[in-house]
């Protein structure tokens, strides 16, 4: 668990929101634009495999498309997660990918399903505590293909939350369309339909949150009208749609008073204004409508018996009509959408299932029990599918399959649904009994399941019980369980609205009346018994069975959407919050299933690309299997139960992977040290050459300096010598003049004295130029004085 969380957190902070666990894709909502859904990105994943490119929802879409064309089997992508985790955006991304890359020519352009999304969002989305635009129904969107080209789409809805029409918790809203209608409808039409502000309607003001920050209901209404006109709804049909919505709001404002008659409480309508407005809007009889909400009709073989209802019963009847009107209108719009999107021909399809996630709220009621039951069932299917896919992969690789112990037990599902004492069966049985109450239902649950490991009674006498789901225990409050489960439309109500002069209303109720007649015929056939009335739980189970049957006939891919933090902020990863979602989504269980076998699977090419050098040499492409075997034999040893080698992949236990990684790290460390040694040697050689060049430059400068110093010293010596000559010249001349005045007799002595007194400069080593100058001086001296007589 911790390693999965660490991996998801690191990738999330690097803006890598997609992660594979086997063939399961985990998608973490970044709550910011990452620009990873462009056509250029989609092209990178075209004709690729899951292991070829980085994890992405486009890779799942491409794999589903490829298998739909190669195997001929229908493909399904099951998207689940908490509210606000990005399920709707994930579904839109898959549709975008398929319609972007696999469209036909201009003459066969399909009608884009994104054009009808405003209709589904307005009629199917609402504000909840967790999400301002939460989808309150499950949907199956089929992308139909013919010869590899997208030719059309179709949409099926599952498990619409009808109770939201009549009740919203604090801080929540009803479906968006009511608020958009009141904000965007022209004033004249609002007056014609007796519409006022949202705060004045009981069905809209219970949550005290009529406005959503950042949502412009009036602008969204214009978009909704454009989308409805886009699916070819006429002006009359649009007006009828607004009339049905307005009538639902007026139904919620009908108030009842009580009076006592024959010791029984009877309900009466406090004011006829609202009932009259509803009758005018839907063009039905006001008297019959008033009777339908205050009386129950029992049909016998002889007569019709009218039984007055209590105030509580009248409120339930009123709410039942409102929920039926909205549900049938929603189904009719969905039918029109499918007629508009219908493919002209099809030979294969890719289905996209967007379903509710597991819920554990502060107050859990029947809706949460149904949603969690659906998740319980889908989790069991998910577990079985993962095991089946594991077995199929082993079979394709021609490896021995070791049966995996079942990580998920179906006992909890049996506890909920097995007849005659499953929780949901008890609820249906109690609903069919007139005298039954929520308390009697709870007591029967305590009686039959008090010792069950899946059931926990409250320690105090509280109206609640706890179910041990796969994702953890959830406590349910039984208040109004039976009331919510009575979801059928009474025959008299069907008759009233089937005779409406409003074409849309009469049409949708005639279809409902025909379906009800078929149900009665099938339910009563064979035993002659009165069929049990259809309940919310029974319809829920039927929808779930249809969905499961659809998934069983398809090859399923699973996408688990994760919300990184409850405040829906970018760049924040709340570990505890994500851990709860991983447990609820079954991701950890899928990891356990894979760990039972060989969890690490690498294609030969990928294995050799990473570990090939551990065998000493890289094998040729034709010897990839032998190369893998050589690596494993060298590192792990042979034989070993830590690995198996298939046809195209190597299957490893975690211990074998760790051995390979350890040896690879050692080899990598050795390679790094070798590279560092070579690099350091290269750096030292370069440094030596630089030092040699610098030493040569220094030597040149030193030699120049020494030469200049010697030259200056010689020059100074020459100057000193010249100075000495200049100083000596006057002295010589003075002495020569003294020789003239001496006695001629003493010429020899004077000459001898002169010669002795004059310094013998000839003994000095003088330059050639200076010697020439001295000779020149001596020549002049000889010409000025007569030669001395010979001695």
PDB file of C-alpha atoms in Angstrom, residues 58-287:
ATOM      1  CA  UNK A  58      -5.572   7.410 -24.993  1.00  0.00           C
ATOM      2  CA  UNK A  59      -3.601   4.151 -24.719  1.00  0.00           C
ATOM      3  CA  UNK A  60      -6.648   2.435 -23.167  1.00  0.00           C
ATOM      4  CA  UNK A  61      -8.881   3.854 -25.900  1.00  0.00           C
ATOM      5  CA  UNK A  62      -6.484   2.650 -28.606  1.00  0.00           C
ATOM      6  CA  UNK A  63      -6.241  -0.829 -27.047  1.00  0.00           C
ATOM      7  CA  UNK A  64     -10.031  -1.114 -26.838  1.00  0.00           C
ATOM      8  CA  UNK A  65     -10.352  -0.013 -30.459  1.00  0.00           C
ATOM      9  CA  UNK A  66      -7.669  -2.441 -31.652  1.00  0.00           C
ATOM     10  CA  UNK A  67      -9.238  -5.413 -29.879  1.00  0.00           C
ATOM     11  CA  UNK A  68     -12.692  -4.525 -31.171  1.00  0.00           C
ATOM     12  CA  UNK A  69     -11.327  -4.791 -34.705  1.00  0.00           C
ATOM     13  CA  UNK A  70      -9.082  -7.827 -34.251  1.00  0.00           C
ATOM     14  CA  UNK A  71     -11.152 -10.042 -31.946  1.00  0.00           C
ATOM     15  CA  UNK A  72     -14.662  -9.063 -32.987  1.00  0.00           C
ATOM     16  CA  UNK A  73     -15.630  -8.941 -29.304  1.00  0.00           C
ATOM     17  CA  UNK A  74     -17.270  -5.837 -27.904  1.00  0.00           C
ATOM     18  CA  UNK A  75     -15.005  -3.811 -25.635  1.00  0.00           C
ATOM     19  CA  UNK A  76     -16.017  -1.984 -22.459  1.00  0.00           C
ATOM     20  CA  UNK A  77     -14.124   0.621 -20.464  1.00  0.00           C
ATOM     21  CA  UNK A  78     -15.433   0.796 -16.888  1.00  0.00           C
ATOM     22  CA  UNK A  79     -14.761   4.171 -15.255  1.00  0.00           C
ATOM     23  CA  UNK A  80     -15.379   4.538 -11.533  1.00  0.00           C
ATOM     24  CA  UNK A  81     -14.360   6.820  -8.705  1.00  0.00           C
ATOM     25  CA  UNK A  82     -15.585   9.293  -6.131  1.00  0.00           C
ATOM     26  CA  UNK A  83     -17.588  12.343  -7.055  1.00  0.00           C
ATOM     27  CA  UNK A  84     -15.329  14.974  -8.602  1.00  0.00           C
ATOM     28  CA  UNK A  85     -12.557  12.539  -9.504  1.00  0.00           C
ATOM     29  CA  UNK A  86     -12.854  13.181 -13.244  1.00  0.00           C
ATOM     30  CA  UNK A  87     -14.995  10.267 -14.484  1.00  0.00           C
ATOM     31  CA  UNK A  88     -16.980  12.367 -16.945  1.00  0.00           C
ATOM     32  CA  UNK A  89     -13.828  13.996 -18.310  1.00  0.00           C
ATOM     33  CA  UNK A  90     -12.255  10.568 -18.746  1.00  0.00           C
ATOM     34  CA  UNK A  91     -15.263   9.359 -20.732  1.00  0.00           C
ATOM     35  CA  UNK A  92     -15.148  12.492 -22.888  1.00  0.00           C
ATOM     36  CA  UNK A  93     -11.417  11.939 -23.530  1.00  0.00           C
ATOM     37  CA  UNK A  94     -12.045   8.409 -24.844  1.00  0.00           C
ATOM     38  CA  UNK A  95     -14.847   9.577 -27.131  1.00  0.00           C
ATOM     39  CA  UNK A  96     -12.673  12.475 -28.290  1.00  0.00           C
ATOM     40  CA  UNK A  97      -9.807  10.103 -29.138  1.00  0.00           C
ATOM     41  CA  UNK A  98     -11.959   7.694 -31.149  1.00  0.00           C
ATOM     42  CA  UNK A  99     -13.866  10.368 -33.050  1.00  0.00           C
ATOM     43  CA  UNK A 100     -10.673  12.354 -33.682  1.00  0.00           C
ATOM     44  CA  UNK A 101      -8.591   9.575 -35.227  1.00  0.00           C
ATOM     45  CA  UNK A 102     -11.134   7.183 -36.696  1.00  0.00           C
ATOM     46  CA  UNK A 103     -13.669   9.382 -38.441  1.00  0.00           C
ATOM     47  CA  UNK A 104     -14.858   8.715 -41.949  1.00  0.00           C
ATOM     48  CA  UNK A 105     -14.843  11.026 -44.934  1.00  0.00           C
ATOM     49  CA  UNK A 106     -16.631  14.349 -44.983  1.00  0.00           C
ATOM     50  CA  UNK A 107     -19.769  12.695 -46.386  1.00  0.00           C
ATOM     51  CA  UNK A 108     -19.956  10.302 -43.419  1.00  0.00           C
ATOM     52  CA  UNK A 109     -19.229  12.697 -40.560  1.00  0.00           C
ATOM     53  CA  UNK A 110     -21.002  11.547 -37.400  1.00  0.00           C
ATOM     54  CA  UNK A 111     -23.022  13.691 -35.069  1.00  0.00           C
ATOM     55  CA  UNK A 112     -20.720  14.433 -32.187  1.00  0.00           C
ATOM     56  CA  UNK A 113     -21.881  13.173 -28.765  1.00  0.00           C
ATOM     57  CA  UNK A 114     -20.269  16.214 -27.156  1.00  0.00           C
ATOM     58  CA  UNK A 115     -23.115  18.261 -28.645  1.00  0.00           C
ATOM     59  CA  UNK A 116     -25.634  16.527 -26.368  1.00  0.00           C
ATOM     60  CA  UNK A 117     -23.556  16.657 -23.189  1.00  0.00           C
ATOM     61  CA  UNK A 118     -25.204  19.943 -22.056  1.00  0.00           C
ATOM     62  CA  UNK A 119     -28.549  18.090 -22.008  1.00  0.00           C
ATOM     63  CA  UNK A 120     -27.192  15.248 -19.907  1.00  0.00           C
ATOM     64  CA  UNK A 121     -25.421  17.632 -17.549  1.00  0.00           C
ATOM     65  CA  UNK A 122     -28.456  19.845 -17.026  1.00  0.00           C
ATOM     66  CA  UNK A 123     -30.918  16.989 -16.471  1.00  0.00           C
ATOM     67  CA  UNK A 124     -28.506  14.517 -14.833  1.00  0.00           C
ATOM     68  CA  UNK A 125     -26.056  16.602 -12.795  1.00  0.00           C
ATOM     69  CA  UNK A 126     -26.505  18.447  -9.535  1.00  0.00           C
ATOM     70  CA  UNK A 127     -24.544  20.141  -6.816  1.00  0.00           C
ATOM     71  CA  UNK A 128     -23.554  17.896  -3.917  1.00  0.00           C
ATOM     72  CA  UNK A 129     -21.413  18.446  -0.860  1.00  0.00           C
ATOM     73  CA  UNK A 130     -18.475  16.909  -2.712  1.00  0.00           C
ATOM     74  CA  UNK A 131     -18.910  18.352  -6.196  1.00  0.00           C
ATOM     75  CA  UNK A 132     -20.690  21.319  -7.735  1.00  0.00           C
ATOM     76  CA  UNK A 133     -21.356  19.372 -10.953  1.00  0.00           C
ATOM     77  CA  UNK A 134     -21.832  15.799  -9.782  1.00  0.00           C
ATOM     78  CA  UNK A 135     -23.329  13.282 -12.192  1.00  0.00           C
ATOM     79  CA  UNK A 136     -26.236  11.615 -10.383  1.00  0.00           C
ATOM     80  CA  UNK A 137     -26.745   8.718 -12.780  1.00  0.00           C
ATOM     81  CA  UNK A 138     -24.643   5.997 -14.303  1.00  0.00           C
ATOM     82  CA  UNK A 139     -24.324   5.884 -18.054  1.00  0.00           C
ATOM     83  CA  UNK A 140     -23.123   3.533 -20.738  1.00  0.00           C
ATOM     84  CA  UNK A 141     -21.946   5.290 -23.876  1.00  0.00           C
ATOM     85  CA  UNK A 142     -21.415   3.037 -26.890  1.00  0.00           C
ATOM     86  CA  UNK A 143     -19.196   4.213 -29.752  1.00  0.00           C
ATOM     87  CA  UNK A 144     -20.306   2.200 -32.796  1.00  0.00           C
ATOM     88  CA  UNK A 145     -17.803   1.233 -35.502  1.00  0.00           C
ATOM     89  CA  UNK A 146     -18.076  -0.106 -39.023  1.00  0.00           C
ATOM     90  CA  UNK A 147     -14.973  -1.270 -40.863  1.00  0.00           C
ATOM     91  CA  UNK A 148     -12.850   0.545 -38.294  1.00  0.00           C
ATOM     92  CA  UNK A 149     -14.637   3.897 -38.728  1.00  0.00           C
ATOM     93  CA  UNK A 150     -16.776   5.573 -36.062  1.00  0.00           C
ATOM     94  CA  UNK A 151     -20.324   5.725 -37.432  1.00  0.00           C
ATOM     95  CA  UNK A 152     -22.380   6.760 -34.403  1.00  0.00           C
ATOM     96  CA  UNK A 153     -22.974   6.604 -30.664  1.00  0.00           C
ATOM     97  CA  UNK A 154     -25.709   5.607 -28.228  1.00  0.00           C
ATOM     98  CA  UNK A 155     -26.269   6.293 -24.527  1.00  0.00           C
ATOM     99  CA  UNK A 156     -27.954   4.196 -21.850  1.00  0.00           C
ATOM    100  CA  UNK A 157     -28.619   5.399 -18.313  1.00  0.00           C
ATOM    101  CA  UNK A 158     -28.464   3.383 -15.108  1.00  0.00           C
ATOM    102  CA  UNK A 159     -29.524   4.144 -11.557  1.00  0.00           C
ATOM    103  CA  UNK A 160     -30.811   7.726 -11.896  1.00  0.00           C
ATOM    104  CA  UNK A 161     -31.103   9.307  -8.445  1.00  0.00           C
ATOM    105  CA  UNK A 162     -34.808  10.117  -8.519  1.00  0.00           C
ATOM    106  CA  UNK A 163     -35.037  10.975  -4.825  1.00  0.00           C
ATOM    107  CA  UNK A 164     -33.022  14.155  -5.481  1.00  0.00           C
ATOM    108  CA  UNK A 165     -36.054  15.612  -7.279  1.00  0.00           C
ATOM    109  CA  UNK A 166     -37.968  15.784  -3.996  1.00  0.00           C
ATOM    110  CA  UNK A 167     -35.208  16.007  -1.378  1.00  0.00           C
ATOM    111  CA  UNK A 168     -31.747  17.577  -1.089  1.00  0.00           C
ATOM    112  CA  UNK A 169     -29.467  17.582   1.917  1.00  0.00           C
ATOM    113  CA  UNK A 170     -28.135  20.817   3.362  1.00  0.00           C
ATOM    114  CA  UNK A 171     -25.677  22.495   1.001  1.00  0.00           C
ATOM    115  CA  UNK A 172     -26.925  20.570  -2.056  1.00  0.00           C
ATOM    116  CA  UNK A 173     -29.119  21.458  -5.020  1.00  0.00           C
ATOM    117  CA  UNK A 174     -31.697  19.777  -7.169  1.00  0.00           C
ATOM    118  CA  UNK A 175     -30.835  19.032 -10.785  1.00  0.00           C
ATOM    119  CA  UNK A 176     -29.321  21.991 -12.637  1.00  0.00           C
ATOM    120  CA  UNK A 177     -32.145  22.250 -15.164  1.00  0.00           C
ATOM    121  CA  UNK A 178     -34.647  23.655 -12.651  1.00  0.00           C
ATOM    122  CA  UNK A 179     -32.411  26.587 -11.713  1.00  0.00           C
ATOM    123  CA  UNK A 180     -31.405  27.167 -15.339  1.00  0.00           C
ATOM    124  CA  UNK A 181     -35.074  27.235 -16.349  1.00  0.00           C
ATOM    125  CA  UNK A 182     -35.954  29.853 -13.743  1.00  0.00           C
ATOM    126  CA  UNK A 183     -32.891  31.976 -14.577  1.00  0.00           C
ATOM    127  CA  UNK A 184     -33.018  31.834 -18.378  1.00  0.00           C
ATOM    128  CA  UNK A 185     -36.647  31.487 -19.468  1.00  0.00           C
ATOM    129  CA  UNK A 186     -38.110  34.710 -20.925  1.00  0.00           C
ATOM    130  CA  UNK A 187     -40.413  36.649 -18.621  1.00  0.00           C
ATOM    131  CA  UNK A 188     -43.497  36.057 -20.790  1.00  0.00           C
ATOM    132  CA  UNK A 189     -43.057  32.286 -20.727  1.00  0.00           C
ATOM    133  CA  UNK A 190     -42.377  32.337 -16.982  1.00  0.00           C
ATOM    134  CA  UNK A 191     -45.657  34.127 -16.446  1.00  0.00           C
ATOM    135  CA  UNK A 192     -47.477  31.644 -18.655  1.00  0.00           C
ATOM    136  CA  UNK A 193     -46.096  28.783 -16.583  1.00  0.00           C
ATOM    137  CA  UNK A 194     -46.592  30.499 -13.219  1.00  0.00           C
ATOM    138  CA  UNK A 195     -42.867  30.393 -12.444  1.00  0.00           C
ATOM    139  CA  UNK A 196     -41.232  32.444  -9.678  1.00  0.00           C
ATOM    140  CA  UNK A 197     -37.842  32.530  -7.997  1.00  0.00           C
ATOM    141  CA  UNK A 198     -36.065  29.323  -6.975  1.00  0.00           C
ATOM    142  CA  UNK A 199     -36.257  30.116  -3.263  1.00  0.00           C
ATOM    143  CA  UNK A 200     -40.072  29.929  -3.385  1.00  0.00           C
ATOM    144  CA  UNK A 201     -40.172  26.225  -4.297  1.00  0.00           C
ATOM    145  CA  UNK A 202     -39.934  23.491  -1.674  1.00  0.00           C
ATOM    146  CA  UNK A 203     -38.234  21.112  -4.111  1.00  0.00           C
ATOM    147  CA  UNK A 204     -35.441  23.669  -4.669  1.00  0.00           C
ATOM    148  CA  UNK A 205     -34.855  25.421  -1.363  1.00  0.00           C
ATOM    149  CA  UNK A 206     -34.331  22.501   1.047  1.00  0.00           C
ATOM    150  CA  UNK A 207     -30.560  22.590   0.666  1.00  0.00           C
ATOM    151  CA  UNK A 208     -30.342  26.372   1.093  1.00  0.00           C
ATOM    152  CA  UNK A 209     -27.947  26.492  -1.859  1.00  0.00           C
ATOM    153  CA  UNK A 210     -29.855  27.798  -4.867  1.00  0.00           C
ATOM    154  CA  UNK A 211     -26.758  29.476  -6.309  1.00  0.00           C
ATOM    155  CA  UNK A 212     -23.449  27.897  -7.274  1.00  0.00           C
ATOM    156  CA  UNK A 213     -20.333  30.052  -7.263  1.00  0.00           C
ATOM    157  CA  UNK A 214     -18.984  30.398 -10.788  1.00  0.00           C
ATOM    158  CA  UNK A 215     -22.042  28.919 -12.535  1.00  0.00           C
ATOM    159  CA  UNK A 216     -24.167  31.163 -14.719  1.00  0.00           C
ATOM    160  CA  UNK A 217     -27.543  29.417 -14.878  1.00  0.00           C
ATOM    161  CA  UNK A 218     -28.978  31.878 -17.395  1.00  0.00           C
ATOM    162  CA  UNK A 219     -26.101  31.302 -19.847  1.00  0.00           C
ATOM    163  CA  UNK A 220     -26.260  27.552 -19.306  1.00  0.00           C
ATOM    164  CA  UNK A 221     -29.967  27.676 -20.155  1.00  0.00           C
ATOM    165  CA  UNK A 222     -29.178  29.189 -23.553  1.00  0.00           C
ATOM    166  CA  UNK A 223     -26.659  26.408 -24.169  1.00  0.00           C
ATOM    167  CA  UNK A 224     -29.270  23.848 -23.114  1.00  0.00           C
ATOM    168  CA  UNK A 225     -31.881  25.266 -25.488  1.00  0.00           C
ATOM    169  CA  UNK A 226     -29.368  25.210 -28.327  1.00  0.00           C
ATOM    170  CA  UNK A 227     -28.533  21.569 -27.575  1.00  0.00           C
ATOM    171  CA  UNK A 228     -32.217  20.592 -27.435  1.00  0.00           C
ATOM    172  CA  UNK A 229     -32.874  22.324 -30.724  1.00  0.00           C
ATOM    173  CA  UNK A 230     -29.810  20.528 -32.077  1.00  0.00           C
ATOM    174  CA  UNK A 231     -31.444  17.122 -31.531  1.00  0.00           C
ATOM    175  CA  UNK A 232     -34.464  18.359 -33.534  1.00  0.00           C
ATOM    176  CA  UNK A 233     -36.922  19.137 -30.744  1.00  0.00           C
ATOM    177  CA  UNK A 234     -39.757  21.315 -31.998  1.00  0.00           C
ATOM    178  CA  UNK A 235     -40.963  24.457 -30.262  1.00  0.00           C
ATOM    179  CA  UNK A 236     -44.014  22.565 -29.015  1.00  0.00           C
ATOM    180  CA  UNK A 237     -41.830  19.827 -27.531  1.00  0.00           C
ATOM    181  CA  UNK A 238     -39.609  22.416 -25.869  1.00  0.00           C
ATOM    182  CA  UNK A 239     -42.632  24.130 -24.352  1.00  0.00           C
ATOM    183  CA  UNK A 240     -43.926  20.776 -23.141  1.00  0.00           C
ATOM    184  CA  UNK A 241     -40.566  20.059 -21.524  1.00  0.00           C
ATOM    185  CA  UNK A 242     -40.638  23.375 -19.648  1.00  0.00           C
ATOM    186  CA  UNK A 243     -44.249  22.708 -18.644  1.00  0.00           C
ATOM    187  CA  UNK A 244     -43.361  19.339 -17.108  1.00  0.00           C
ATOM    188  CA  UNK A 245     -40.508  20.914 -15.121  1.00  0.00           C
ATOM    189  CA  UNK A 246     -42.752  23.754 -13.951  1.00  0.00           C
ATOM    190  CA  UNK A 247     -45.445  21.258 -12.917  1.00  0.00           C
ATOM    191  CA  UNK A 248     -42.913  19.323 -10.835  1.00  0.00           C
ATOM    192  CA  UNK A 249     -41.999  22.508  -8.959  1.00  0.00           C
ATOM    193  CA  UNK A 250     -45.679  23.286  -8.337  1.00  0.00           C
ATOM    194  CA  UNK A 251     -46.258  19.745  -7.047  1.00  0.00           C
ATOM    195  CA  UNK A 252     -43.657  20.324  -4.373  1.00  0.00           C
ATOM    196  CA  UNK A 253     -45.596  23.345  -3.078  1.00  0.00           C
ATOM    197  CA  UNK A 254     -48.819  21.413  -2.548  1.00  0.00           C
ATOM    198  CA  UNK A 255     -49.540  21.400   1.185  1.00  0.00           C
ATOM    199  CA  UNK A 256     -51.863  19.050   3.046  1.00  0.00           C
ATOM    200  CA  UNK A 257     -54.039  19.320   6.088  1.00  0.00           C
ATOM    201  CA  UNK A 258     -55.545  16.481   8.063  1.00  0.00           C
ATOM    202  CA  UNK A 259     -58.969  15.789   9.438  1.00  0.00           C
ATOM    203  CA  UNK A 260     -60.332  12.848  11.360  1.00  0.00           C
ATOM    204  CA  UNK A 261     -63.158  10.719  10.038  1.00  0.00           C
ATOM    205  CA  UNK A 262     -64.284   7.427  11.513  1.00  0.00           C
ATOM    206  CA  UNK A 263     -61.265   7.494  13.872  1.00  0.00           C
ATOM    207  CA  UNK A 264     -58.880   7.633  10.879  1.00  0.00           C
ATOM    208  CA  UNK A 265     -56.643  10.445   9.682  1.00  0.00           C
ATOM    209  CA  UNK A 266     -57.536  11.730   6.249  1.00  0.00           C
ATOM    210  CA  UNK A 267     -55.446  14.104   4.124  1.00  0.00           C
ATOM    211  CA  UNK A 268     -56.832  17.108   2.296  1.00  0.00           C
ATOM    212  CA  UNK A 269     -55.178  19.674   0.050  1.00  0.00           C
ATOM    213  CA  UNK A 270     -54.780  22.968   1.881  1.00  0.00           C
ATOM    214  CA  UNK A 271     -55.032  25.116  -1.248  1.00  0.00           C
ATOM    215  CA  UNK A 272     -56.318  24.243  -4.685  1.00  0.00           C
ATOM    216  CA  UNK A 273     -54.088  26.828  -6.371  1.00  0.00           C
ATOM    217  CA  UNK A 274     -51.052  24.610  -6.907  1.00  0.00           C
ATOM    218  CA  UNK A 275     -53.048  21.542  -7.954  1.00  0.00           C
ATOM    219  CA  UNK A 276     -54.947  23.666 -10.455  1.00  0.00           C
ATOM    220  CA  UNK A 277     -51.716  25.083 -11.889  1.00  0.00           C
ATOM    221  CA  UNK A 278     -50.269  21.566 -12.253  1.00  0.00           C
ATOM    222  CA  UNK A 279     -53.436  20.426 -14.014  1.00  0.00           C
ATOM    223  CA  UNK A 280     -53.315  23.398 -16.384  1.00  0.00           C
ATOM    224  CA  UNK A 281     -49.628  22.897 -17.176  1.00  0.00           C
ATOM    225  CA  UNK A 282     -49.992  19.167 -17.859  1.00  0.00           C
ATOM    226  CA  UNK A 283     -53.506  19.487 -19.312  1.00  0.00           C
ATOM    227  CA  UNK A 284     -55.133  16.901 -17.127  1.00  0.00           C
ATOM    228  CA  UNK A 285     -58.202  16.884 -14.895  1.00  0.00           C
ATOM    229  CA  UNK A 286     -57.623  18.764 -11.641  1.00  0.00           C
ATOM    230  CA  UNK A 287     -60.241  16.662  -9.813  1.00  0.00           C
TER     231      UNK A 287
END
